[in-house]
Amino acid sequence: MTRPIYMDHSATTPVDPEVFNEMIPYFTDRFGNASSIHLYGQDARRAIDKARAQVAHLINAAPQEIIFTSGGTEADNQAIVSYMLANQNKGNHLITSAIEHHAVLETCEHLAKQGFELTVLPVTPEGMVEADVLQKALKPASRLVSIMHANNEVGTIQDIKELASISHAAGAVFHTDAVQSMGKLPIDVKAMGIDMLSASSHKIYGPKGVGCLFIRKGIRLPSLLHGGGQERKLRAGTENVPAIVGFGKACELAEQHMAERAEKLEKLAHRLREGILTTIPNTRLTGHPSQRLPGSVSVCFQFVEGESILLMLDSFGIMASSGSACTSGSLDPSHVLLALGLPHEIAHGSLRLTLGKDNTAEDVDKVLEVLPGIIATLRKMSPLCN
Ligand SMILES: *Cc1c(COP(=O)(O)O)cnc(C)c1O
């Protein structure tokens, strides 16, 4: 059998062997509870402290500004829910964008059902949140603005510094879901004016089930979970020490290799994008043409169904994803594709190929070899074409 080709790195990534090695002792010999006073407890505490410093360094935060969570989803929930609950006496309006990950969007909608006022900002056809659109949505009751750094489906990167500065001028705090960008793009929370930032380990070659929330010093944020006093009383529950150690190591490696990985991914993605667009007619790129995540290729093929493309690619050992119908268990294309203003019939044929550090030029060539035939076959079968 030919080697499988994995091009779904925005969904998850494999654990880097260096990360895994770092984690192993914390499952076995070094199993202490970081809250214990004894030798083993102290050892676990030191491991967590080291990881916290590694994560903080990657985004120019102070270690005390990082709390570990069970992942990006929990960090998003805590930032949005806890901040709004704690500050509702000063105003109950929050703002987000139409292309957020469900972990943000559904959390905001949950608050809206509880009586908070929610504004969901539209985006441009390239997926950008425009400064003046945010400006107009802000009002004295606005407490929180949550806009993602890089989009997981179409790769568009927002101008976070500008959006944060506009939010601050109106008296709101700024949260960003940086799950797709942390470790891949330079982030400086201070220079960018970020008040809260969510990140996740498994998108950057760390283990699943761990992430973090950066909370700028001075921001008061209660815990979402109640119980023990872990994470300075901001996140109750015994720390997942092996996972936290792995996340720390993944951050250190991401920082070390960021520039070189980005350059490689950009080259491969360029080759893949251009190859697709020049060999397959009636195809369009989704997302921003230049302001995009390194290694992210997202396209729509007219007259075909995204899920069928995925199944045929899978039969060639190529793993990708789609924002089209069915894959999400729903009949509608993803909220992101619709927010870009793509008509249903085009959004239905979406394909997302997200490259990772271990993909090669041969992987790209293999996709370029089989994809035109797949699309041609599906179009021949499509009632929309005839
Ligand atoms: C994957 C992802 C999340 C969820 O993170 P988990 O750690 O899987 O909970 C949130 N936001 C974005 C943009 C993501 O890509």
Short mmCIF file of C-alpha atoms and ligand atoms in Angstrom, two decimals:
data_model
loop_
_atom_site.label_atom_id
_atom_site.label_comp_id
_atom_site.label_asym_id
_atom_site.label_seq_id
_atom_site.Cartn_x
_atom_site.Cartn_y
_atom_site.Cartn_z
CA MET A 1 0.00 0.00 0.00
CA THR A 2 1.22 3.50 -0.71
CA ARG A 3 2.09 5.73 2.19
CA PRO A 4 -0.96 7.69 3.39
CA ILE A 5 -0.79 11.42 2.79
CA TYR A 6 -2.15 13.52 5.62
CA MET A 7 -3.23 17.02 4.63
CA ASP A 8 -5.63 17.85 7.44
CA HIS A 9 -3.33 19.61 9.90
CA SER A 10 -5.93 22.23 10.80
CA ALA A 11 -7.98 19.39 12.30
CA THR A 12 -5.12 17.94 14.30
CA THR A 13 -1.43 17.07 14.06
CA PRO A 14 0.65 14.07 15.12
CA VAL A 15 2.59 14.38 18.37
CA ASP A 16 6.21 15.23 17.58
CA PRO A 17 8.50 12.38 18.74
CA GLU A 18 10.56 14.91 20.73
CA VAL A 19 7.38 16.02 22.48
CA PHE A 20 6.36 12.44 23.19
CA ASN A 21 9.75 11.58 24.71
CA GLU A 22 9.49 14.55 27.01
CA MET A 23 6.05 13.38 28.19
CA ILE A 24 6.75 9.70 28.86
CA PRO A 25 8.36 9.94 32.34
CA TYR A 26 5.34 11.89 33.60
CA PHE A 27 3.08 8.92 32.93
CA THR A 28 5.32 6.54 34.86
CA ASP A 29 8.06 7.43 37.36
CA ARG A 30 7.28 11.11 37.71
CA PHE A 31 3.55 10.78 38.37
CA GLY A 32 3.17 13.23 41.26
CA ASN A 33 0.25 15.55 41.90
CA ALA A 34 1.57 19.10 41.58
CA SER A 35 -0.41 20.12 44.67
CA SER A 36 1.40 17.61 46.91
CA ILE A 37 4.05 18.91 49.28
CA HIS A 38 6.46 15.98 48.88
CA LEU A 39 9.26 15.20 46.47
CA TYR A 40 7.02 13.87 43.69
CA GLY A 41 4.63 16.77 44.05
CA GLN A 42 7.45 19.27 43.78
CA ASP A 43 8.77 17.50 40.70
CA ALA A 44 5.38 17.79 38.97
CA ARG A 45 5.11 21.44 40.03
CA ARG A 46 8.49 22.22 38.51
CA ALA A 47 7.51 20.48 35.26
CA ILE A 48 4.36 22.59 35.01
CA ASP A 49 6.29 25.77 35.78
CA LYS A 50 8.75 24.99 33.01
CA ALA A 51 5.96 24.34 30.51
CA ARG A 52 4.26 27.58 31.53
CA ALA A 53 7.45 29.49 30.81
CA GLN A 54 7.80 27.78 27.40
CA VAL A 55 4.22 28.65 26.42
CA ALA A 56 4.52 32.23 27.70
CA HIS A 57 7.78 32.81 25.85
CA LEU A 58 6.24 31.88 22.52
CA ILE A 59 3.77 34.78 22.73
CA ASN A 60 5.81 37.24 24.82
CA ALA A 61 3.61 36.83 27.90
CA ALA A 62 4.65 36.46 31.51
CA PRO A 63 4.32 32.88 32.87
CA GLN A 64 1.81 34.11 35.49
CA GLU A 65 -0.44 35.23 32.64
CA ILE A 66 -0.92 31.66 31.33
CA ILE A 67 -3.40 29.13 32.70
CA PHE A 68 -3.59 25.61 31.36
CA THR A 69 -6.96 24.29 30.19
CA SER A 70 -8.25 21.13 28.56
CA GLY A 71 -7.85 22.72 25.13
CA GLY A 72 -8.86 25.55 22.86
CA THR A 73 -12.57 24.99 23.42
CA GLU A 74 -12.36 25.38 27.18
CA ALA A 75 -10.11 28.44 26.87
CA ASP A 76 -12.63 30.09 24.53
CA ASN A 77 -15.50 29.27 26.89
CA GLN A 78 -13.70 30.61 29.91
CA ALA A 79 -12.57 33.82 28.24
CA ILE A 80 -16.02 34.66 26.92
CA VAL A 81 -18.39 33.29 29.54
CA SER A 82 -16.37 34.15 32.63
CA TYR A 83 -15.49 37.62 31.43
CA MET A 84 -19.06 38.52 30.50
CA LEU A 85 -20.53 37.09 33.72
CA ALA A 86 -17.99 38.96 35.83
CA ASN A 87 -18.52 42.28 34.06
CA GLN A 88 -22.20 42.31 33.19
CA ASN A 89 -22.95 45.08 35.68
CA LYS A 90 -20.85 47.38 33.45
CA GLY A 91 -22.52 46.36 30.19
CA ASN A 92 -23.87 43.25 28.53
CA HIS A 93 -22.85 43.63 24.89
CA LEU A 94 -20.32 41.37 23.21
CA ILE A 95 -19.00 41.26 19.66
CA THR A 96 -17.64 38.43 17.57
CA SER A 97 -17.30 37.61 13.86
CA ALA A 98 -19.30 35.36 11.57
CA ILE A 99 -16.32 33.11 10.78
CA GLU A 100 -15.31 32.10 14.31
CA HIS A 101 -14.77 28.50 15.33
CA HIS A 102 -17.87 26.97 16.92
CA ALA A 103 -16.09 27.08 20.30
CA VAL A 104 -16.43 30.89 20.14
CA LEU A 105 -19.59 31.28 18.09
CA GLU A 106 -21.72 28.82 20.04
CA THR A 107 -20.42 30.19 23.33
CA CYS A 108 -21.44 33.71 22.33
CA GLU A 109 -24.83 32.44 21.15
CA HIS A 110 -25.27 30.64 24.45
CA LEU A 111 -24.76 33.96 26.24
CA ALA A 112 -27.18 35.67 23.86
CA LYS A 113 -29.84 33.12 24.88
CA GLN A 114 -29.17 34.05 28.52
CA GLY A 115 -29.99 37.69 27.79
CA PHE A 116 -26.63 39.15 26.72
CA GLU A 117 -26.61 41.28 23.60
CA LEU A 118 -24.53 39.81 20.78
CA THR A 119 -23.31 41.38 17.55
CA VAL A 120 -21.88 39.02 14.93
CA LEU A 121 -19.75 41.00 12.49
CA PRO A 122 -19.84 40.21 8.76
CA VAL A 123 -16.56 39.65 6.89
CA THR A 124 -15.33 40.59 3.41
CA PRO A 125 -15.38 37.95 0.64
CA GLU A 126 -11.73 37.21 1.59
CA GLY A 127 -12.74 36.65 5.21
CA MET A 128 -11.44 39.88 6.73
CA VAL A 129 -13.13 41.69 9.61
CA GLU A 130 -12.89 45.34 8.61
CA ALA A 131 -11.86 47.96 11.13
CA ASP A 132 -14.74 50.33 10.41
CA VAL A 133 -17.28 47.52 10.69
CA LEU A 134 -16.02 46.78 14.21
CA GLN A 135 -15.86 50.49 15.00
CA LYS A 136 -19.54 50.95 14.13
CA ALA A 137 -20.62 47.95 16.20
CA LEU A 138 -18.95 49.14 19.40
CA LYS A 139 -21.00 51.03 21.97
CA PRO A 140 -20.74 52.00 25.64
CA ALA A 141 -22.22 48.66 26.77
CA SER A 142 -19.63 46.66 24.78
CA ARG A 143 -17.46 44.68 27.19
CA LEU A 144 -15.75 42.09 25.03
CA VAL A 145 -14.65 41.65 21.42
CA SER A 146 -13.61 38.15 20.36
CA ILE A 147 -12.09 37.78 16.90
CA MET A 148 -9.94 34.87 15.80
CA HIS A 149 -6.38 35.40 14.61
CA ALA A 150 -6.31 32.87 11.76
CA ASN A 151 -9.32 31.03 10.41
CA ASN A 152 -9.29 27.24 10.54
CA GLU A 153 -11.28 26.71 7.33
CA VAL A 154 -9.99 29.30 4.89
CA GLY A 155 -6.78 30.44 6.57
CA THR A 156 -7.46 34.19 6.56
CA ILE A 157 -5.34 36.14 9.06
CA GLN A 158 -6.88 39.18 10.76
CA ASP A 159 -5.15 42.42 11.64
CA ILE A 160 -5.37 41.74 15.36
CA LYS A 161 -3.38 44.76 16.47
CA GLU A 162 -5.76 47.16 14.76
CA LEU A 163 -8.91 45.36 15.92
CA ALA A 164 -7.64 45.26 19.52
CA SER A 165 -6.78 48.93 19.48
CA ILE A 166 -10.25 49.89 18.21
CA SER A 167 -11.84 47.71 20.89
CA HIS A 168 -9.77 49.33 23.64
CA ALA A 169 -10.63 52.83 22.48
CA ALA A 170 -14.29 51.92 23.04
CA GLY A 171 -13.62 50.45 26.49
CA ALA A 172 -13.92 46.76 25.56
CA VAL A 173 -11.37 44.03 26.18
CA PHE A 174 -10.05 42.00 23.27
CA HIS A 175 -9.94 38.19 23.12
CA THR A 176 -8.56 36.20 20.23
CA ASP A 177 -8.81 32.51 19.39
CA ALA A 178 -5.25 31.88 18.24
CA VAL A 179 -5.56 28.10 18.08
CA GLN A 180 -4.59 28.03 14.40
CA SER A 181 -1.89 30.69 14.57
CA MET A 182 0.02 30.19 17.81
CA GLY A 183 3.31 28.55 16.97
CA LYS A 184 2.85 29.17 13.26
CA LEU A 185 2.78 32.98 13.08
CA PRO A 186 4.70 35.37 15.33
CA ILE A 187 2.49 36.53 18.19
CA ASP A 188 3.44 39.21 20.68
CA VAL A 189 0.51 39.73 23.03
CA LYS A 190 1.95 42.99 24.31
CA ALA A 191 2.73 44.56 20.94
CA MET A 192 -0.60 43.37 19.52
CA GLY A 193 -2.63 44.60 22.50
CA ILE A 194 -4.26 41.23 23.21
CA ASP A 195 -6.06 40.92 26.57
CA MET A 196 -6.96 37.23 26.36
CA LEU A 197 -5.80 34.54 23.95
CA SER A 198 -6.82 30.90 23.52
CA ALA A 199 -4.47 28.24 22.21
CA SER A 200 -4.40 24.48 21.84
CA SER A 201 -1.59 21.95 21.90
CA HIS A 202 -2.79 19.38 19.36
CA LYS A 203 -2.72 21.80 16.43
CA ILE A 204 1.03 22.32 16.91
CA TYR A 205 2.37 18.76 17.29
CA GLY A 206 1.52 18.48 20.97
CA PRO A 207 -0.93 16.08 22.65
CA LYS A 208 -4.71 16.46 22.52
CA GLY A 209 -6.72 17.58 25.54
CA VAL A 210 -4.54 20.45 26.66
CA GLY A 211 -4.40 24.13 25.80
CA CYS A 212 -4.10 27.44 27.49
CA LEU A 213 -5.69 30.78 28.09
CA PHE A 214 -3.50 33.86 28.27
CA ILE A 215 -5.04 36.43 30.60
CA ARG A 216 -3.27 39.78 30.63
CA LYS A 217 -2.19 40.96 34.07
CA GLY A 218 -4.90 43.29 35.32
CA ILE A 219 -7.82 41.45 33.72
CA ARG A 220 -10.11 39.99 36.35
CA LEU A 221 -11.45 36.64 35.23
CA PRO A 222 -13.19 34.10 37.45
CA SER A 223 -12.85 30.36 37.00
CA LEU A 224 -15.28 28.43 34.83
CA LEU A 225 -14.71 25.25 36.85
CA HIS A 226 -15.11 25.18 40.61
CA GLY A 227 -13.24 22.93 42.97
CA GLY A 228 -9.58 22.97 43.94
CA GLY A 229 -7.30 25.98 43.87
CA GLN A 230 -5.18 24.93 40.89
CA GLU A 231 -3.90 27.44 38.34
CA ARG A 232 -4.12 30.29 40.86
CA LYS A 233 -7.79 29.40 41.46
CA LEU A 234 -8.51 30.06 37.78
CA ARG A 235 -8.95 26.45 36.69
CA ALA A 236 -9.91 23.83 39.23
CA GLY A 237 -8.88 20.22 38.72
CA THR A 238 -5.65 18.23 39.05
CA GLU A 239 -3.29 19.30 36.30
CA ASN A 240 -2.72 16.94 33.37
CA VAL A 241 1.04 17.00 33.92
CA PRO A 242 2.20 14.82 30.97
CA ALA A 243 0.01 16.78 28.54
CA ILE A 244 1.13 20.12 29.93
CA VAL A 245 4.77 19.06 29.64
CA GLY A 246 4.13 18.04 26.03
CA PHE A 247 2.39 21.30 25.22
CA GLY A 248 5.33 23.24 26.66
CA LYS A 249 7.79 21.28 24.56
CA ALA A 250 5.63 21.70 21.45
CA CYS A 251 5.68 25.47 22.02
CA GLU A 252 9.45 25.49 22.42
CA LEU A 253 9.89 23.54 19.16
CA ALA A 254 7.34 25.71 17.35
CA GLU A 255 9.27 28.81 18.38
CA GLN A 256 12.59 27.32 17.30
CA HIS A 257 11.33 26.18 13.90
CA MET A 258 8.66 28.78 13.13
CA ALA A 259 10.38 30.66 10.33
CA GLU A 260 11.77 27.59 8.61
CA ARG A 261 8.46 25.68 8.82
CA ALA A 262 6.48 28.66 7.54
CA GLU A 263 8.81 29.07 4.57
CA LYS A 264 8.60 25.40 3.66
CA LEU A 265 4.82 25.29 4.08
CA GLU A 266 4.33 28.41 2.03
CA LYS A 267 6.37 26.96 -0.83
CA LEU A 268 4.42 23.69 -0.79
CA ALA A 269 1.07 25.42 -0.47
CA HIS A 270 1.90 27.76 -3.33
CA ARG A 271 2.76 24.82 -5.56
CA LEU A 272 -0.44 23.02 -4.57
CA ARG A 273 -2.67 26.08 -4.96
CA GLU A 274 -1.25 27.07 -8.33
CA GLY A 275 -1.33 23.46 -9.53
CA ILE A 276 -5.00 23.11 -8.65
CA LEU A 277 -6.07 26.46 -10.05
CA THR A 278 -4.23 25.99 -13.36
CA THR A 279 -5.25 22.38 -14.05
CA ILE A 280 -8.86 22.32 -12.86
CA PRO A 281 -11.34 24.71 -14.49
CA ASN A 282 -14.22 26.36 -12.59
CA THR A 283 -12.25 26.43 -9.37
CA ARG A 284 -11.78 29.28 -6.98
CA LEU A 285 -9.60 29.95 -4.01
CA THR A 286 -11.46 30.71 -0.78
CA GLY A 287 -10.09 32.98 1.89
CA HIS A 288 -7.53 35.73 1.44
CA PRO A 289 -5.06 35.44 -1.46
CA SER A 290 -2.03 36.58 0.59
CA GLN A 291 -3.02 37.17 4.24
CA ARG A 292 -3.29 33.48 5.00
CA LEU A 293 -1.95 30.78 7.26
CA PRO A 294 1.20 29.10 5.92
CA GLY A 295 0.31 25.73 4.44
CA SER A 296 -3.41 26.39 4.08
CA VAL A 297 -5.05 25.65 0.73
CA SER A 298 -8.81 26.06 0.47
CA VAL A 299 -10.70 25.94 -2.77
CA CYS A 300 -14.18 25.41 -4.16
CA PHE A 301 -14.90 23.33 -7.25
CA GLN A 302 -18.10 24.14 -9.03
CA PHE A 303 -20.57 21.33 -9.81
CA VAL A 304 -19.23 18.83 -7.29
CA GLU A 305 -19.91 17.84 -3.72
CA GLY A 306 -17.16 18.24 -1.10
CA GLU A 307 -17.89 14.97 0.61
CA SER A 308 -17.51 13.00 -2.61
CA ILE A 309 -14.13 14.62 -3.21
CA LEU A 310 -13.02 13.60 0.29
CA LEU A 311 -14.13 10.00 -0.20
CA MET A 312 -12.34 9.69 -3.53
CA LEU A 313 -9.18 11.32 -2.17
CA ASP A 314 -9.34 8.95 0.78
CA SER A 315 -9.42 5.98 -1.61
CA PHE A 316 -6.03 7.23 -2.87
CA GLY A 317 -4.76 7.49 0.71
CA ILE A 318 -5.07 11.28 0.79
CA MET A 319 -6.72 12.77 3.87
CA ALA A 320 -8.26 16.23 3.66
CA SER A 321 -11.43 18.00 4.78
CA SER A 322 -14.27 20.12 3.51
CA GLY A 323 -16.61 22.81 4.73
CA SER A 324 -19.36 21.48 2.57
CA ALA A 325 -22.56 19.67 3.36
CA CYS A 326 -22.70 16.30 5.09
CA THR A 327 -19.17 16.29 6.52
CA SER A 328 -20.52 18.40 9.33
CA GLY A 329 -23.63 16.28 9.62
CA SER A 330 -25.65 19.18 8.26
CA LEU A 331 -27.11 19.88 4.85
CA ASP A 332 -25.73 23.40 4.71
CA PRO A 333 -22.22 24.43 3.77
CA SER A 334 -20.19 25.69 6.71
CA HIS A 335 -21.04 29.00 8.33
CA VAL A 336 -17.59 30.23 7.29
CA LEU A 337 -18.11 29.63 3.56
CA LEU A 338 -21.56 31.20 3.73
CA ALA A 339 -20.18 34.21 5.62
CA LEU A 340 -17.74 34.78 2.74
CA GLY A 341 -20.82 35.22 0.58
CA LEU A 342 -20.23 32.12 -1.55
CA PRO A 343 -23.42 30.88 -3.20
CA HIS A 344 -24.57 27.47 -1.93
CA GLU A 345 -23.83 25.71 -5.21
CA ILE A 346 -20.19 26.80 -5.07
CA ALA A 347 -19.71 26.35 -1.32
CA HIS A 348 -20.93 22.76 -1.71
CA GLY A 349 -17.74 21.85 -3.55
CA SER A 350 -15.24 22.97 -0.94
CA LEU A 351 -11.93 21.27 -0.25
CA ARG A 352 -9.43 22.17 2.48
CA LEU A 353 -5.89 20.84 2.30
CA THR A 354 -3.80 21.93 5.29
CA LEU A 355 -0.14 21.01 5.08
CA GLY A 356 2.15 20.18 7.95
CA LYS A 357 5.84 20.09 8.69
CA ASP A 358 6.26 16.53 7.43
CA ASN A 359 4.53 16.95 4.07
CA THR A 360 6.80 16.83 1.05
CA ALA A 361 6.84 18.05 -2.54
CA GLU A 362 6.05 14.44 -3.55
CA ASP A 363 2.88 14.57 -1.42
CA VAL A 364 1.83 17.73 -3.23
CA ASP A 365 2.59 16.19 -6.61
CA LYS A 366 0.58 13.10 -5.75
CA VAL A 367 -2.46 15.27 -4.97
CA LEU A 368 -1.95 17.21 -8.17
CA GLU A 369 -1.74 13.93 -10.05
CA VAL A 370 -5.05 12.50 -8.83
CA LEU A 371 -7.23 15.51 -8.07
CA PRO A 372 -7.99 16.66 -11.65
CA GLY A 373 -9.23 13.15 -12.51
CA ILE A 374 -11.35 13.00 -9.37
CA ILE A 375 -13.01 16.31 -10.13
CA ALA A 376 -13.56 15.38 -13.78
CA THR A 377 -15.14 12.05 -12.79
CA LEU A 378 -17.43 13.68 -10.26
CA ARG A 379 -18.44 16.38 -12.70
CA LYS A 380 -19.34 13.76 -15.29
CA MET A 381 -21.67 12.21 -12.72
CA SER A 382 -23.08 15.52 -11.58
CA PRO A 383 -26.59 16.51 -12.65
CA LEU A 384 -25.51 20.13 -12.20
CA CYS A 385 -23.10 19.88 -15.13
CA ASN A 386 -25.44 18.57 -17.76
C1 LIG B 1 -9.29 23.21 16.86
C2 LIG B 1 -9.78 24.59 17.15
C3 LIG B 1 -10.39 24.90 18.38
C4 LIG B 1 -10.68 23.85 19.42
O1 LIG B 1 -9.53 23.48 20.12
P1 LIG B 1 -9.58 22.09 20.97
O2 LIG B 1 -8.26 22.07 21.67
O3 LIG B 1 -9.72 21.00 19.94
O4 LIG B 1 -10.71 22.18 21.90
C5 LIG B 1 -10.78 26.20 18.60
N1 LIG B 1 -10.57 27.15 17.68
C6 LIG B 1 -9.98 26.91 16.50
C7 LIG B 1 -9.76 28.00 15.54
C8 LIG B 1 -9.57 25.61 16.19
O5 LIG B 1 -9.01 25.36 15.01
#
